[in-house]
PDB file of C-alpha atoms in Angstrom:
ATOM      1  CA  MET A 158     -69.462-100.901 -23.319  1.00 82.00           C
ATOM      2  CA  SER A 159     -68.721-103.967 -25.436  1.00 86.00           C
ATOM      3  CA  CYS A 160     -65.234-104.784 -26.701  1.00 86.00           C
ATOM      4  CA  ARG A 161     -64.638-107.114 -29.637  1.00 91.00           C
ATOM      5  CA  GLY A 162     -61.530-109.114 -30.416  1.00 89.00           C
ATOM      6  CA  LYS A 163     -60.173-112.499 -31.482  1.00 88.00           C
ATOM      7  CA  ASP A 164     -59.435-115.398 -29.160  1.00 87.00           C
ATOM      8  CA  SER A 165     -56.399-117.715 -29.430  1.00 87.00           C
ATOM      9  CA  VAL A 166     -57.977-119.725 -32.281  1.00 88.00           C
ATOM     10  CA  GLY A 167     -59.037-116.632 -34.222  1.00 88.00           C
ATOM     11  CA  GLU A 168     -62.743-116.700 -33.315  1.00 88.00           C
ATOM     12  CA  ASP A 169     -64.602-113.452 -32.609  1.00 89.00           C
ATOM     13  CA  VAL A 170     -65.228-112.726 -28.951  1.00 90.00           C
ATOM     14  CA  VAL A 171     -67.287-109.885 -27.454  1.00 89.00           C
ATOM     15  CA  LYS A 172     -67.177-108.972 -23.770  1.00 85.00           C
ATOM     16  CA  PRO A 173     -68.744-106.119 -21.780  1.00 81.00           C
ATOM     17  CA  TYR A 174     -66.583-103.844 -19.612  1.00 83.00           C
ATOM     18  CA  THR A 175     -67.478-100.880 -17.419  1.00 81.00           C
ATOM     19  CA  PRO A 176     -65.200 -97.863 -17.895  1.00 83.00           C
ATOM     20  CA  THR A 177     -63.747 -96.394 -14.719  1.00 81.00           C
ATOM     21  CA  THR A 178     -63.766 -92.943 -16.316  1.00 81.00           C
ATOM     22  CA  LEU A 179     -66.743 -90.595 -16.181  1.00 76.00           C
ATOM     23  CA  ASP A 180     -68.757 -88.780 -18.859  1.00 74.00           C
ATOM     24  CA  SER A 181     -66.819 -85.661 -17.880  1.00 76.00           C
ATOM     25  CA  ASP A 182     -63.529 -87.338 -18.928  1.00 80.00           C
ATOM     26  CA  VAL A 183     -63.773 -86.179 -22.538  1.00 81.00           C
ATOM     27  CA  GLY A 184     -61.809 -87.754 -25.380  1.00 81.00           C
ATOM     28  CA  TYR A 185     -60.799 -91.039 -23.753  1.00 81.00           C
ATOM     29  CA  PHE A 186     -61.958 -93.840 -21.505  1.00 82.00           C
ATOM     30  CA  GLU A 187     -60.174 -96.262 -19.195  1.00 84.00           C
ATOM     31  CA  LEU A 188     -60.970 -99.899 -18.536  1.00 83.00           C
ATOM     32  CA  VAL A 189     -59.767-102.159 -15.736  1.00 81.00           C
ATOM     33  CA  ILE A 190     -59.023-105.551 -17.294  1.00 82.00           C
ATOM     34  CA  LYS A 191     -58.274-108.683 -15.289  1.00 82.00           C
ATOM     35  CA  MET A 192     -56.205-111.059 -17.387  1.00 79.00           C
ATOM     36  CA  TYR A 193     -57.119-114.733 -17.131  1.00 81.00           C
ATOM     37  CA  PRO A 194     -54.687-117.395 -18.478  1.00 82.00           C
ATOM     38  CA  GLN A 195     -57.453-119.136 -20.465  1.00 84.00           C
ATOM     39  CA  GLY A 196     -59.596-116.037 -21.010  1.00 85.00           C
ATOM     40  CA  ARG A 197     -60.735-115.579 -24.600  1.00 87.00           C
ATOM     41  CA  MET A 198     -60.815-111.775 -24.415  1.00 86.00           C
ATOM     42  CA  SER A 199     -57.674-111.781 -22.252  1.00 84.00           C
ATOM     43  CA  HIS A 200     -55.851-113.329 -25.224  1.00 85.00           C
ATOM     44  CA  HIS A 201     -56.915-110.414 -27.424  1.00 87.00           C
ATOM     45  CA  PHE A 202     -55.784-107.806 -24.891  1.00 87.00           C
ATOM     46  CA  ARG A 203     -52.426-109.601 -24.445  1.00 87.00           C
ATOM     47  CA  GLU A 204     -51.845-109.350 -28.214  1.00 88.00           C
ATOM     48  CA  LEU A 205     -52.566-105.604 -28.437  1.00 88.00           C
ATOM     49  CA  GLN A 206     -49.646-103.235 -28.922  1.00 90.00           C
ATOM     50  CA  GLU A 207     -49.621 -99.519 -28.205  1.00 90.00           C
ATOM     51  CA  GLY A 208     -51.225 -97.763 -31.177  1.00 89.00           C
ATOM     52  CA  ASP A 209     -53.478-100.719 -32.115  1.00 89.00           C
ATOM     53  CA  TYR A 210     -57.203-100.188 -32.510  1.00 89.00           C
ATOM     54  CA  LEU A 211     -59.880-101.868 -30.381  1.00 87.00           C
ATOM     55  CA  ALA A 212     -63.444-102.336 -31.622  1.00 88.00           C
ATOM     56  CA  VAL A 213     -65.854-100.982 -28.994  1.00 86.00           C
ATOM     57  CA  LYS A 214     -69.591-100.288 -28.897  1.00 85.00           C
ATOM     58  CA  GLY A 215     -71.557 -98.337 -26.352  1.00 78.00           C
ATOM     59  CA  PRO A 216     -72.367 -96.908 -24.002  1.00 75.00           C
ATOM     60  CA  LYS A 217     -74.915 -99.451 -22.834  1.00 74.00           C
ATOM     61  CA  GLY A 218     -76.479-100.410 -19.545  1.00 70.00           C
ATOM     62  CA  ARG A 219     -79.692-100.203 -17.580  1.00 73.00           C
ATOM     63  CA  PHE A 220     -78.474 -98.189 -14.591  1.00 78.00           C
ATOM     64  CA  LYS A 221     -79.083 -94.464 -14.897  1.00 82.00           C
ATOM     65  CA  TYR A 222     -77.691 -92.505 -11.972  1.00 84.00           C
ATOM     66  CA  GLN A 223     -78.985 -89.062 -11.040  1.00 87.00           C
ATOM     67  CA  PRO A 224     -77.265 -86.988  -8.323  1.00 91.00           C
ATOM     68  CA  ASN A 225     -79.021 -87.250  -4.951  1.00 93.00           C
ATOM     69  CA  GLN A 226     -81.518 -89.851  -6.250  1.00 92.00           C
ATOM     70  CA  VAL A 227     -81.100 -91.684  -2.933  1.00 96.00           C
ATOM     71  CA  LYS A 228     -79.692 -90.774   0.462  1.00 97.00           C
ATOM     72  CA  ALA A 229     -77.259 -93.694   0.405  1.00 97.00           C
ATOM     73  CA  PHE A 230     -76.001 -96.564  -1.710  1.00 97.00           C
ATOM     74  CA  GLY A 231     -74.823 -99.853  -0.303  1.00 98.00           C
ATOM     75  CA  MET A 232     -72.545-101.614  -2.773  1.00 98.00           C
ATOM     76  CA  LEU A 233     -71.660-105.314  -2.815  1.00 98.00           C
ATOM     77  CA  ALA A 234     -68.866-106.145  -5.268  1.00 98.00           C
ATOM     78  CA  GLY A 235     -66.814-109.219  -6.027  1.00 97.00           C
ATOM     79  CA  GLY A 236     -63.696-109.334  -8.199  1.00 94.00           C
ATOM     80  CA  THR A 237     -64.060-107.387 -11.448  1.00 90.00           C
ATOM     81  CA  GLY A 238     -67.573-106.416 -10.320  1.00 93.00           C
ATOM     82  CA  ILE A 239     -65.861-103.438  -8.701  1.00 96.00           C
ATOM     83  CA  THR A 240     -65.743-101.434 -11.941  1.00 92.00           C
ATOM     84  CA  PRO A 241     -69.367-100.213 -12.115  1.00 92.00           C
ATOM     85  CA  MET A 242     -69.268 -99.519  -8.358  1.00 95.00           C
ATOM     86  CA  PHE A 243     -66.106 -97.459  -8.712  1.00 95.00           C
ATOM     87  CA  GLN A 244     -67.562 -95.487 -11.626  1.00 92.00           C
ATOM     88  CA  VAL A 245     -70.759 -94.641  -9.679  1.00 94.00           C
ATOM     89  CA  ALA A 246     -68.864 -93.854  -6.452  1.00 96.00           C
ATOM     90  CA  ARG A 247     -66.422 -91.617  -8.296  1.00 94.00           C
ATOM     91  CA  ALA A 248     -69.268 -89.759 -10.046  1.00 92.00           C
ATOM     92  CA  ILE A 249     -70.947 -89.157  -6.689  1.00 95.00           C
ATOM     93  CA  MET A 250     -67.843 -88.030  -4.814  1.00 96.00           C
ATOM     94  CA  GLU A 251     -66.554 -85.761  -7.594  1.00 92.00           C
ATOM     95  CA  ASN A 252     -69.872 -83.889  -7.827  1.00 93.00           C
ATOM     96  CA  SER A 253     -69.854 -81.213  -5.099  1.00 92.00           C
ATOM     97  CA  LYS A 254     -73.668 -80.920  -5.314  1.00 94.00           C
ATOM     98  CA  ASP A 255     -74.182 -84.664  -4.679  1.00 95.00           C
ATOM     99  CA  LYS A 256     -74.600 -85.513  -0.996  1.00 95.00           C
ATOM    100  CA  THR A 257     -75.156 -89.273  -1.425  1.00 97.00           C
ATOM    101  CA  ASN A 258     -73.314 -91.560   1.015  1.00 97.00           C
ATOM    102  CA  VAL A 259     -71.684 -94.752  -0.264  1.00 98.00           C
ATOM    103  CA  SER A 260     -70.842 -97.911   1.703  1.00 98.00           C
ATOM    104  CA  LEU A 261     -68.932-100.550  -0.266  1.00 98.00           C
ATOM    105  CA  ILE A 262     -68.202-104.165   0.641  1.00 98.00           C
ATOM    106  CA  TYR A 263     -65.628-105.553  -1.775  1.00 98.00           C
ATOM    107  CA  ALA A 264     -64.866-109.296  -1.779  1.00 98.00           C
ATOM    108  CA  ASN A 265     -61.924-111.131  -3.347  1.00 97.00           C
ATOM    109  CA  VAL A 266     -60.003-114.380  -2.914  1.00 96.00           C
ATOM    110  CA  THR A 267     -56.566-112.934  -2.074  1.00 96.00           C
ATOM    111  CA  PHE A 268     -55.126-109.502  -1.268  1.00 97.00           C
ATOM    112  CA  GLU A 269     -53.425-109.451  -4.691  1.00 95.00           C
ATOM    113  CA  ASP A 270     -56.857-109.827  -6.357  1.00 95.00           C
ATOM    114  CA  ILE A 271     -58.095-106.466  -5.033  1.00 96.00           C
ATOM    115  CA  LEU A 272     -58.521-104.173  -8.048  1.00 94.00           C
ATOM    116  CA  LEU A 273     -58.455-100.354  -7.739  1.00 95.00           C
ATOM    117  CA  LYS A 274     -57.429-100.596  -4.059  1.00 97.00           C
ATOM    118  CA  GLU A 275     -55.351 -97.430  -4.118  1.00 96.00           C
ATOM    119  CA  GLU A 276     -58.168 -95.487  -5.826  1.00 95.00           C
ATOM    120  CA  LEU A 277     -60.800 -96.832  -3.389  1.00 97.00           C
ATOM    121  CA  ASP A 278     -58.613 -96.030  -0.382  1.00 97.00           C
ATOM    122  CA  ASN A 279     -58.070 -92.509  -1.765  1.00 96.00           C
ATOM    123  CA  LEU A 280     -61.852 -92.003  -2.058  1.00 96.00           C
ATOM    124  CA  ALA A 281     -62.277 -93.174   1.547  1.00 97.00           C
ATOM    125  CA  LYS A 282     -59.505 -90.812   2.686  1.00 97.00           C
ATOM    126  CA  SER A 283     -60.763 -87.848   0.643  1.00 96.00           C
ATOM    127  CA  PHE A 284     -64.442 -88.269   1.626  1.00 97.00           C
ATOM    128  CA  PRO A 285     -64.310 -89.765   5.138  1.00 93.00           C
ATOM    129  CA  GLY A 286     -67.921 -89.041   6.077  1.00 90.00           C
ATOM    130  CA  ARG A 287     -69.399 -90.099   2.750  1.00 96.00           C
ATOM    131  CA  PHE A 288     -67.458 -93.057   1.332  1.00 98.00           C
ATOM    132  CA  LYS A 289     -66.376 -96.156   3.213  1.00 97.00           C
ATOM    133  CA  VAL A 290     -64.994 -99.462   1.990  1.00 98.00           C
ATOM    134  CA  TYR A 291     -64.808-102.821   3.760  1.00 98.00           C
ATOM    135  CA  TYR A 292     -62.635-105.493   2.154  1.00 98.00           C
ATOM    136  CA  VAL A 293     -63.409-109.211   2.514  1.00 98.00           C
ATOM    137  CA  LEU A 294     -60.921-111.947   1.538  1.00 98.00           C
ATOM    138  CA  ASN A 295     -61.292-115.722   1.301  1.00 96.00           C
ATOM    139  CA  GLN A 296     -57.556-116.215   1.827  1.00 97.00           C
ATOM    140  CA  PRO A 297     -56.358-113.258   3.889  1.00 96.00           C
ATOM    141  CA  PRO A 298     -52.669-112.565   4.510  1.00 96.00           C
ATOM    142  CA  GLU A 299     -51.121-112.653   7.969  1.00 95.00           C
ATOM    143  CA  GLY A 300     -52.335-109.735  10.093  1.00 95.00           C
ATOM    144  CA  TRP A 301     -55.377-108.977   7.891  1.00 96.00           C
ATOM    145  CA  ASP A 302     -57.897-106.728   9.689  1.00 94.00           C
ATOM    146  CA  GLY A 303     -60.734-106.850   7.132  1.00 96.00           C
ATOM    147  CA  GLY A 304     -63.450-109.433   6.633  1.00 97.00           C
ATOM    148  CA  VAL A 305     -62.684-113.123   6.136  1.00 97.00           C
ATOM    149  CA  GLY A 306     -64.584-115.713   4.089  1.00 96.00           C
ATOM    150  CA  TYR A 307     -67.699-114.862   2.111  1.00 96.00           C
ATOM    151  CA  VAL A 308     -69.825-111.732   2.509  1.00 97.00           C
ATOM    152  CA  THR A 309     -72.519-112.483   5.107  1.00 97.00           C
ATOM    153  CA  ALA A 310     -75.833-110.882   5.997  1.00 97.00           C
ATOM    154  CA  ASP A 311     -74.223-109.719   9.269  1.00 97.00           C
ATOM    155  CA  MET A 312     -71.444-107.936   7.331  1.00 97.00           C
ATOM    156  CA  ILE A 313     -74.055-106.196   5.180  1.00 98.00           C
ATOM    157  CA  LYS A 314     -76.013-105.199   8.289  1.00 97.00           C
ATOM    158  CA  GLU A 315     -72.860-103.817   9.931  1.00 97.00           C
ATOM    159  CA  HIS A 316     -71.264-102.026   6.964  1.00 97.00           C
ATOM    160  CA  CYS A 317     -74.182-100.905   4.780  1.00 97.00           C
ATOM    161  CA  PRO A 318     -77.205 -98.661   5.374  1.00 97.00           C
ATOM    162  CA  PRO A 319     -80.409-100.291   6.645  1.00 96.00           C
ATOM    163  CA  PRO A 320     -83.352-100.838   4.293  1.00 96.00           C
ATOM    164  CA  THR A 321     -85.340 -97.628   3.869  1.00 95.00           C
ATOM    165  CA  ALA A 322     -87.097 -96.064   0.881  1.00 93.00           C
ATOM    166  CA  ASP A 323     -84.174 -93.687   0.203  1.00 95.00           C
ATOM    167  CA  VAL A 324     -81.488 -96.414   0.174  1.00 96.00           C
ATOM    168  CA  GLN A 325     -80.510 -98.583  -2.786  1.00 96.00           C
ATOM    169  CA  MET A 326     -78.274-101.660  -2.772  1.00 98.00           C
ATOM    170  CA  LEU A 327     -76.141-102.280  -5.855  1.00 97.00           C
ATOM    171  CA  ARG A 328     -74.472-105.619  -6.502  1.00 96.00           C
ATOM    172  CA  CYS A 329     -72.024-106.927  -9.080  1.00 95.00           C
ATOM    173  CA  GLY A 330     -69.900-110.035  -8.929  1.00 94.00           C
ATOM    174  CA  PRO A 331     -69.709-113.637 -10.045  1.00 92.00           C
ATOM    175  CA  PRO A 332     -73.140-115.323 -10.475  1.00 92.00           C
ATOM    176  CA  PRO A 333     -72.910-117.389  -7.225  1.00 94.00           C
ATOM    177  CA  MET A 334     -72.091-114.236  -5.259  1.00 96.00           C
ATOM    178  CA  ASN A 335     -74.916-112.253  -6.893  1.00 95.00           C
ATOM    179  CA  LYS A 336     -77.371-115.005  -5.974  1.00 95.00           C
ATOM    180  CA  ALA A 337     -76.134-115.189  -2.369  1.00 96.00           C
ATOM    181  CA  MET A 338     -76.221-111.380  -1.986  1.00 97.00           C
ATOM    182  CA  ALA A 339     -79.793-111.217  -3.314  1.00 96.00           C
ATOM    183  CA  ALA A 340     -80.832-113.793  -0.700  1.00 96.00           C
ATOM    184  CA  HIS A 341     -79.051-111.841   2.080  1.00 97.00           C
ATOM    185  CA  LEU A 342     -80.663-108.561   0.998  1.00 97.00           C
ATOM    186  CA  ASP A 343     -84.122-110.159   0.816  1.00 96.00           C
ATOM    187  CA  ALA A 344     -83.638-111.593   4.316  1.00 96.00           C
ATOM    188  CA  LEU A 345     -82.541-108.178   5.632  1.00 97.00           C
ATOM    189  CA  GLY A 346     -85.726-106.550   4.319  1.00 96.00           C
ATOM    190  CA  PHE A 347     -84.522-104.889   1.115  1.00 97.00           C
ATOM    191  CA  THR A 348     -87.394-104.967  -1.395  1.00 96.00           C
ATOM    192  CA  PRO A 349     -86.711-105.673  -5.095  1.00 93.00           C
ATOM    193  CA  GLN A 350     -87.090-101.911  -5.771  1.00 92.00           C
ATOM    194  CA  MET A 351     -84.233-101.227  -3.338  1.00 95.00           C
ATOM    195  CA  GLN A 352     -81.857-103.561  -5.222  1.00 95.00           C
ATOM    196  CA  PHE A 353     -80.057-103.359  -8.552  1.00 94.00           C
ATOM    197  CA  GLN A 354     -77.716-105.914 -10.122  1.00 93.00           C
ATOM    198  CA  PHE A 355     -75.226-104.844 -12.767  1.00 90.00           C
TER     199      PHE A 355
END
């Protein structure tokens, strides 16, 4: 959905966000917002007080998920690109009739940048055979046992399902990451029909 506010100089700013709540969460929605020091929309969210109104429009989007539409999803997320992945994964795991498997690779710069980590780890713990997450950090802390650097084709090959007609790869992240992931997926044999970018 789109949120509208005012930046630090009073100009209108509109930015899209993916709710982390589902259609079944009636009467409210939740957003994960990463605050940037110079962010125009971040300024608006910093100024909001409890009880204030926020102008929103939606829902919008091109991705329509149906339970069991594929056997498995591979998900490649970077930074705030985790929100649509989390929403889809949560919808899948919370539907007892949906048997779809989900493999997520989630990349960030530092450990502190990982959004929704507790929720993702809970999904992995609650659905051990169906949901798995692999974290990748550019600047890992001491003793880090996840991936290091940028997401590579080898990481995708190791942690995501192979390209078949009943597998779809979803990607969402900063533009350079999206471009690199598309190239990796092409090289691994995923056709354009097997890929979707949020």
